Amino acid sequence: IFIMHLQEFVTVLVRDPRTQKEDSWHSYIDYEIFIHTNSICFTRKTSCVRRRFREFVWLRQRLQSNAVLIQLPELPSKTPFFNMNNPHHVDHRRQGLQEFLEK
């Protein structure tokens, strides 16, 4: 009998930043969060959702309040000089969000 053991994996990608307009004065950027896995812990093997930066802040705060003894990874800094029209700023934040979710 040949038994093949596949190692489980979970891949998380933060990609496809898009500018969303709330009204004529306010807009924000959201990011696609894509998950692909073969883990038996997940019923769906792929999943995709869009989230904005402040939802990551909320998530980190909730996780920190429930995991007092665990040091959570930091989010990219929320700089007052963040320019959503600057591709470098947007990609730097995307990379930081990716690192946060990977850890």
Coordinates of N, CA, C and O in Angstrom, one line a residue:
I1 N 0.9 -1.2 0.0 CA 0.0 0.0 0.0 C 0.9 1.2 0.0 O 1.8 1.4 0.8
F2 N 0.6 2.1 -0.9 CA 1.3 3.4 -1.0 C 0.5 4.5 -0.5 O -0.6 4.8 -1.0
I3 N 0.9 5.2 0.5 CA 0.2 6.3 1.1 C 1.0 7.6 0.9 O 2.2 7.7 1.3
M4 N 0.4 8.5 0.2 CA 1.0 9.8 -0.1 C 0.5 10.8 0.9 O -0.7 11.0 1.1
H5 N 1.5 11.5 1.5 CA 1.1 12.5 2.5 C 1.4 13.9 1.9 O 2.5 14.2 1.6
L6 N 0.3 14.7 1.7 CA 0.5 16.0 1.2 C 0.6 17.0 2.3 O -0.2 16.9 3.3
Q7 N 1.6 17.9 2.3 CA 1.7 18.9 3.3 C 0.6 20.0 3.1 O 0.4 20.4 2.0
E8 N 0.0 20.3 4.2 CA -1.1 21.4 4.1 C -0.4 22.7 3.9 O 0.7 23.0 4.4
F9 N -1.1 23.6 3.2 CA -0.6 24.9 3.0 C -1.8 25.9 3.0 O -3.0 25.5 2.7
V10 N -1.5 27.1 3.4 CA -2.5 28.2 3.3 C -1.7 29.4 2.6 O -0.7 29.8 3.2
T11 N -2.1 29.9 1.5 CA -1.5 31.0 0.8 C -2.5 32.2 0.9 O -3.7 32.0 0.6
V12 N -2.0 33.3 1.4 CA -2.8 34.5 1.5 C -2.1 35.6 0.7 O -0.9 35.8 0.8
L13 N -2.8 36.2 -0.2 CA -2.3 37.3 -1.0 C -3.1 38.5 -0.8 O -4.4 38.5 -0.8
V14 N -2.5 39.7 -0.7 CA -3.1 41.0 -0.7 C -2.8 41.6 -2.0 O -1.6 41.8 -2.4
R15 N -3.8 41.9 -2.8 CA -3.5 42.3 -4.2 C -4.6 43.3 -4.7 O -5.6 43.5 -4.0
D16 N -4.5 43.8 -5.9 CA -5.5 44.5 -6.6 C -6.1 45.7 -5.8 O -7.3 45.8 -5.6
P17 N -5.2 46.7 -5.4 CA -5.7 47.9 -4.7 C -6.7 48.7 -5.6 O -6.3 48.9 -6.8
R18 N -7.8 49.1 -5.1 CA -8.7 49.9 -5.9 C -9.2 51.1 -5.1 O -9.5 50.9 -3.9
T19 N -9.3 52.2 -5.7 CA -9.9 53.4 -5.0 C -11.4 53.4 -5.1 O -12.0 53.1 -6.1
Q20 N -12.0 53.6 -3.9 CA -13.5 53.6 -3.8 C -13.9 55.0 -3.4 O -13.3 55.5 -2.4
K21 N -14.9 55.5 -4.0 CA -15.4 56.8 -3.6 C -16.6 56.7 -2.8 O -17.6 56.0 -3.1
E22 N -16.5 57.3 -1.6 CA -17.7 57.4 -0.7 C -18.6 58.5 -1.1 O -19.9 58.4 -1.1
D23 N -18.1 59.6 -1.4 CA -18.8 60.8 -1.9 C -17.8 61.7 -2.6 O -16.7 61.3 -2.9
S24 N -18.2 62.9 -2.9 CA -17.3 63.8 -3.7 C -16.0 64.2 -2.9 O -15.0 64.6 -3.5
W25 N -16.0 64.1 -1.6 CA -14.9 64.5 -0.8 C -14.1 63.4 -0.2 O -12.9 63.5 0.1
H26 N -14.7 62.2 -0.1 CA -14.0 61.1 0.6 C -13.9 59.9 -0.3 O -14.8 59.5 -0.9
S27 N -12.7 59.3 -0.2 CA -12.4 58.1 -0.9 C -11.4 57.3 -0.1 O -10.8 57.8 0.8
Y28 N -11.3 56.0 -0.4 CA -10.4 55.1 0.3 C -9.9 54.1 -0.7 O -10.5 53.9 -1.8
I29 N -8.9 53.3 -0.3 CA -8.4 52.2 -1.1 C -8.8 50.9 -0.4 O -8.6 50.8 0.8
D30 N -9.3 50.0 -1.1 CA -9.5 48.6 -0.6 C -8.6 47.6 -1.4 O -8.1 47.9 -2.4
Y31 N -8.4 46.5 -0.7 CA -7.5 45.5 -1.3 C -8.2 44.2 -1.4 O -9.0 43.8 -0.5
E32 N -7.9 43.4 -2.4 CA -8.4 42.0 -2.5 C -7.6 41.1 -1.6 O -6.4 41.1 -1.7
I33 N -8.2 40.4 -0.7 CA -7.6 39.4 0.1 C -8.0 38.0 -0.5 O -9.1 37.6 -0.5
F34 N -7.0 37.3 -1.0 CA -7.2 36.0 -1.7 C -6.6 34.9 -0.9 O -5.4 35.0 -0.5
I35 N -7.3 33.9 -0.6 CA -6.8 32.7 0.2 C -7.0 31.5 -0.7 O -8.0 31.2 -1.3
H36 N -5.9 30.7 -0.7 CA -5.9 29.4 -1.4 C -5.3 28.4 -0.4 O -4.2 28.6 0.2
T37 N -5.9 27.3 -0.2 CA -5.4 26.3 0.7 C -5.9 24.9 0.3 O -6.8 24.7 -0.4
N38 N -5.2 23.9 0.9 CA -5.6 22.5 0.8 C -5.9 22.0 2.2 O -6.1 20.8 2.4
S39 N -5.9 22.9 3.2 CA -6.1 22.5 4.6 C -7.5 21.9 4.8 O -8.5 22.5 4.3
I40 N -7.6 20.9 5.6 CA -8.9 20.3 5.9 C -9.7 21.2 6.9 O -10.9 21.0 7.1
C41 N -9.0 22.2 7.5 CA -9.7 23.2 8.4 C -10.6 24.1 7.6 O -11.4 24.8 8.2
F42 N -10.5 24.2 6.3 CA -11.2 25.1 5.5 C -12.2 24.3 4.6 O -11.8 23.4 4.0
T43 N -13.5 24.8 4.6 CA -14.4 24.1 3.7 C -14.3 24.5 2.3 O -14.5 23.8 1.4
R44 N -13.9 25.8 2.1 CA -13.7 26.3 0.8 C -12.2 26.4 0.5 O -11.4 26.9 1.4
K45 N -11.7 25.9 -0.6 CA -10.3 25.9 -0.9 C -9.8 27.2 -1.4 O -8.6 27.5 -1.4
T46 N -10.6 28.0 -2.0 CA -10.3 29.4 -2.3 C -11.3 30.4 -1.8 O -12.5 30.0 -1.8
S47 N -10.9 31.5 -1.5 CA -11.8 32.5 -1.0 C -11.2 33.9 -1.3 O -10.0 34.1 -1.4
C48 N -12.1 34.9 -1.6 CA -11.7 36.2 -2.0 C -12.7 37.2 -1.3 O -13.9 37.0 -1.4
V49 N -12.1 38.3 -0.8 CA -12.9 39.3 -0.2 C -12.1 40.7 -0.3 O -10.9 40.6 -0.4
R50 N -12.8 41.8 -0.3 CA -12.1 43.1 -0.4 C -12.2 43.7 1.0 O -13.3 43.7 1.6
R51 N -11.1 44.3 1.5 CA -11.0 45.0 2.8 C -10.2 46.3 2.7 O -9.2 46.3 1.9
R52 N -10.6 47.2 3.5 CA -9.8 48.5 3.6 C -8.9 48.5 4.8 O -9.1 47.7 5.7
F53 N -8.0 49.5 4.8 CA -7.0 49.5 5.9 C -7.6 49.5 7.3 O -7.2 48.8 8.2
R54 N -8.7 50.3 7.5 CA -9.2 50.4 8.8 C -9.8 49.1 9.3 O -9.9 48.9 10.5
E55 N -10.2 48.2 8.4 CA -10.7 46.9 8.8 C -9.5 46.0 9.3 O -9.7 45.2 10.2
F56 N -8.3 46.2 8.8 CA -7.1 45.5 9.3 C -6.8 46.1 10.7 O -6.4 45.3 11.6
V57 N -7.0 47.4 10.9 CA -6.7 48.0 12.2 C -7.7 47.3 13.2 O -7.3 46.9 14.4
W58 N -9.0 47.3 12.9 CA -10.0 46.7 13.7 C -9.6 45.2 14.1 O -9.7 44.8 15.2
L59 N -9.2 44.4 13.0 CA -8.9 43.0 13.2 C -7.7 42.9 14.2 O -7.8 42.1 15.1
R60 N -6.7 43.7 14.0 CA -5.5 43.6 14.9 C -5.9 44.0 16.4 O -5.5 43.3 17.3
Q61 N -6.8 45.0 16.5 CA -7.2 45.3 17.9 C -8.0 44.2 18.5 O -7.8 43.9 19.7
R62 N -8.9 43.5 17.8 CA -9.6 42.4 18.3 C -8.7 41.3 18.7 O -8.9 40.6 19.7
L63 N -7.8 41.0 17.8 CA -6.8 39.9 18.1 C -6.0 40.2 19.3 O -5.8 39.3 20.1
Q64 N -5.5 41.4 19.4 CA -4.7 41.8 20.6 C -5.5 41.7 21.9 O -4.9 41.3 22.9
S65 N -6.7 42.1 21.9 CA -7.5 42.0 23.1 C -7.8 40.6 23.5 O -8.0 40.3 24.7
N66 N -7.7 39.6 22.6 CA -7.9 38.2 22.9 C -6.7 37.4 23.1 O -6.7 36.3 23.5
A67 N -5.5 38.0 22.8 CA -4.2 37.3 22.9 C -3.2 38.2 23.6 O -2.3 38.7 23.0
V68 N -3.5 38.4 24.9 CA -2.7 39.3 25.7 C -1.3 39.0 25.7 O -0.4 39.8 25.7
L69 N -0.9 37.7 25.8 CA 0.4 37.3 26.0 C 1.2 37.1 24.6 O 2.4 36.8 24.6
I70 N 0.5 37.3 23.5 CA 1.1 37.1 22.2 C 1.4 38.4 21.6 O 0.5 39.3 21.6
Q71 N 2.6 38.6 21.1 CA 2.9 39.8 20.4 C 2.5 39.7 18.9 O 3.1 38.9 18.2
L72 N 1.6 40.5 18.5 CA 1.1 40.4 17.1 C 2.0 41.2 16.2 O 2.6 42.2 16.7
P73 N 2.0 40.9 15.0 CA 2.8 41.7 14.0 C 2.2 43.0 13.9 O 1.0 43.2 14.1
E74 N 3.0 44.0 13.5 CA 2.5 45.4 13.3 C 1.9 45.5 11.9 O 2.3 44.8 11.0
L75 N 1.0 46.5 11.8 CA 0.5 46.9 10.5 C 1.4 48.0 10.0 O 2.2 48.6 10.7
P76 N 1.4 48.2 8.7 CA 2.1 49.3 8.2 C 1.6 50.6 8.8 O 0.4 50.7 9.2
S77 N 2.5 51.5 9.0 CA 2.1 52.8 9.8 C 1.1 53.5 9.0 O 1.1 53.6 7.8
K78 N 0.2 54.1 9.8 CA -0.8 55.0 9.2 C -0.3 56.4 9.1 O -0.5 57.2 10.1
T79 N 0.4 56.7 8.1 CA 1.0 58.0 8.0 C 0.0 59.1 7.5 O -0.8 58.8 6.6
P80 N 0.0 60.3 8.1 CA -0.8 61.3 7.6 C -0.5 61.8 6.2 O -1.3 62.5 5.6
F81 N 0.7 61.4 5.7 CA 1.1 61.8 4.4 C 0.9 60.8 3.3 O 1.4 60.8 2.2
F82 N 0.1 59.7 3.7 CA -0.3 58.7 2.7 C -1.0 59.3 1.6 O -2.0 60.0 1.7
N83 N -0.5 59.0 0.4 CA -1.1 59.6 -0.9 C -1.6 58.4 -1.7 O -0.9 57.7 -2.3
M84 N -3.0 58.3 -1.8 CA -3.5 57.2 -2.5 C -3.3 57.3 -4.0 O -3.6 56.3 -4.7
N85 N -2.8 58.4 -4.5 CA -2.5 58.6 -5.9 C -1.1 58.3 -6.2 O -0.7 58.3 -7.3
N86 N -0.3 57.9 -5.1 CA 1.1 57.6 -5.3 C 1.2 56.0 -5.3 O 1.0 55.4 -4.3
P87 N 1.5 55.4 -6.5 CA 1.6 54.0 -6.5 C 2.6 53.4 -5.5 O 2.3 52.3 -5.0
H88 N 3.7 54.1 -5.2 CA 4.6 53.6 -4.3 C 4.0 53.5 -2.9 O 4.2 52.5 -2.2
H89 N 3.3 54.5 -2.4 CA 2.6 54.5 -1.1 C 1.6 53.3 -1.1 O 1.6 52.6 -0.1
V90 N 0.8 53.2 -2.1 CA -0.2 52.1 -2.1 C 0.4 50.7 -2.1 O 0.0 49.9 -1.3
D91 N 1.5 50.5 -2.9 CA 2.1 49.2 -2.9 C 2.9 48.9 -1.6 O 2.9 47.8 -1.1
H92 N 3.5 49.9 -1.0 CA 4.1 49.8 0.3 C 3.1 49.3 1.4 O 3.4 48.4 2.1
R93 N 2.0 49.9 1.4 CA 0.9 49.5 2.3 C 0.4 48.1 2.0 O 0.2 47.3 2.9
R94 N 0.2 47.8 0.7 CA -0.2 46.5 0.3 C 0.8 45.4 0.8 O 0.4 44.4 1.4
Q95 N 2.1 45.7 0.7 CA 3.1 44.8 1.1 C 3.0 44.6 2.6 O 3.2 43.5 3.2
G96 N 2.8 45.7 3.4 CA 2.8 45.6 4.8 C 1.6 44.8 5.3 O 1.6 44.0 6.2
L97 N 0.4 45.0 4.6 CA -0.8 44.2 4.9 C -0.5 42.7 4.6 O -1.0 41.8 5.4
Q98 N 0.1 42.4 3.5 CA 0.5 41.0 3.2 C 1.3 40.4 4.3 O 1.1 39.3 4.7
E99 N 2.4 41.1 4.7 CA 3.2 40.6 5.8 C 2.5 40.4 7.1 O 2.7 39.4 7.8
F100 N 1.6 41.3 7.4 CA 0.7 41.1 8.6 C -0.1 39.8 8.6 O -0.1 39.1 9.5
L101 N -0.7 39.6 7.4 CA -1.5 38.4 7.3 C -0.7 37.1 7.3 O -1.1 36.1 7.7
E102 N 0.5 37.2 6.7 CA 1.3 36.0 6.6 C 1.8 35.6 8.0 O 2.0 34.4 8.3
K103 N 2.1 36.5 8.9 CA 2.6 36.2 10.2 C 1.5 35.8 11.1 O 1.6 35.0 12.0

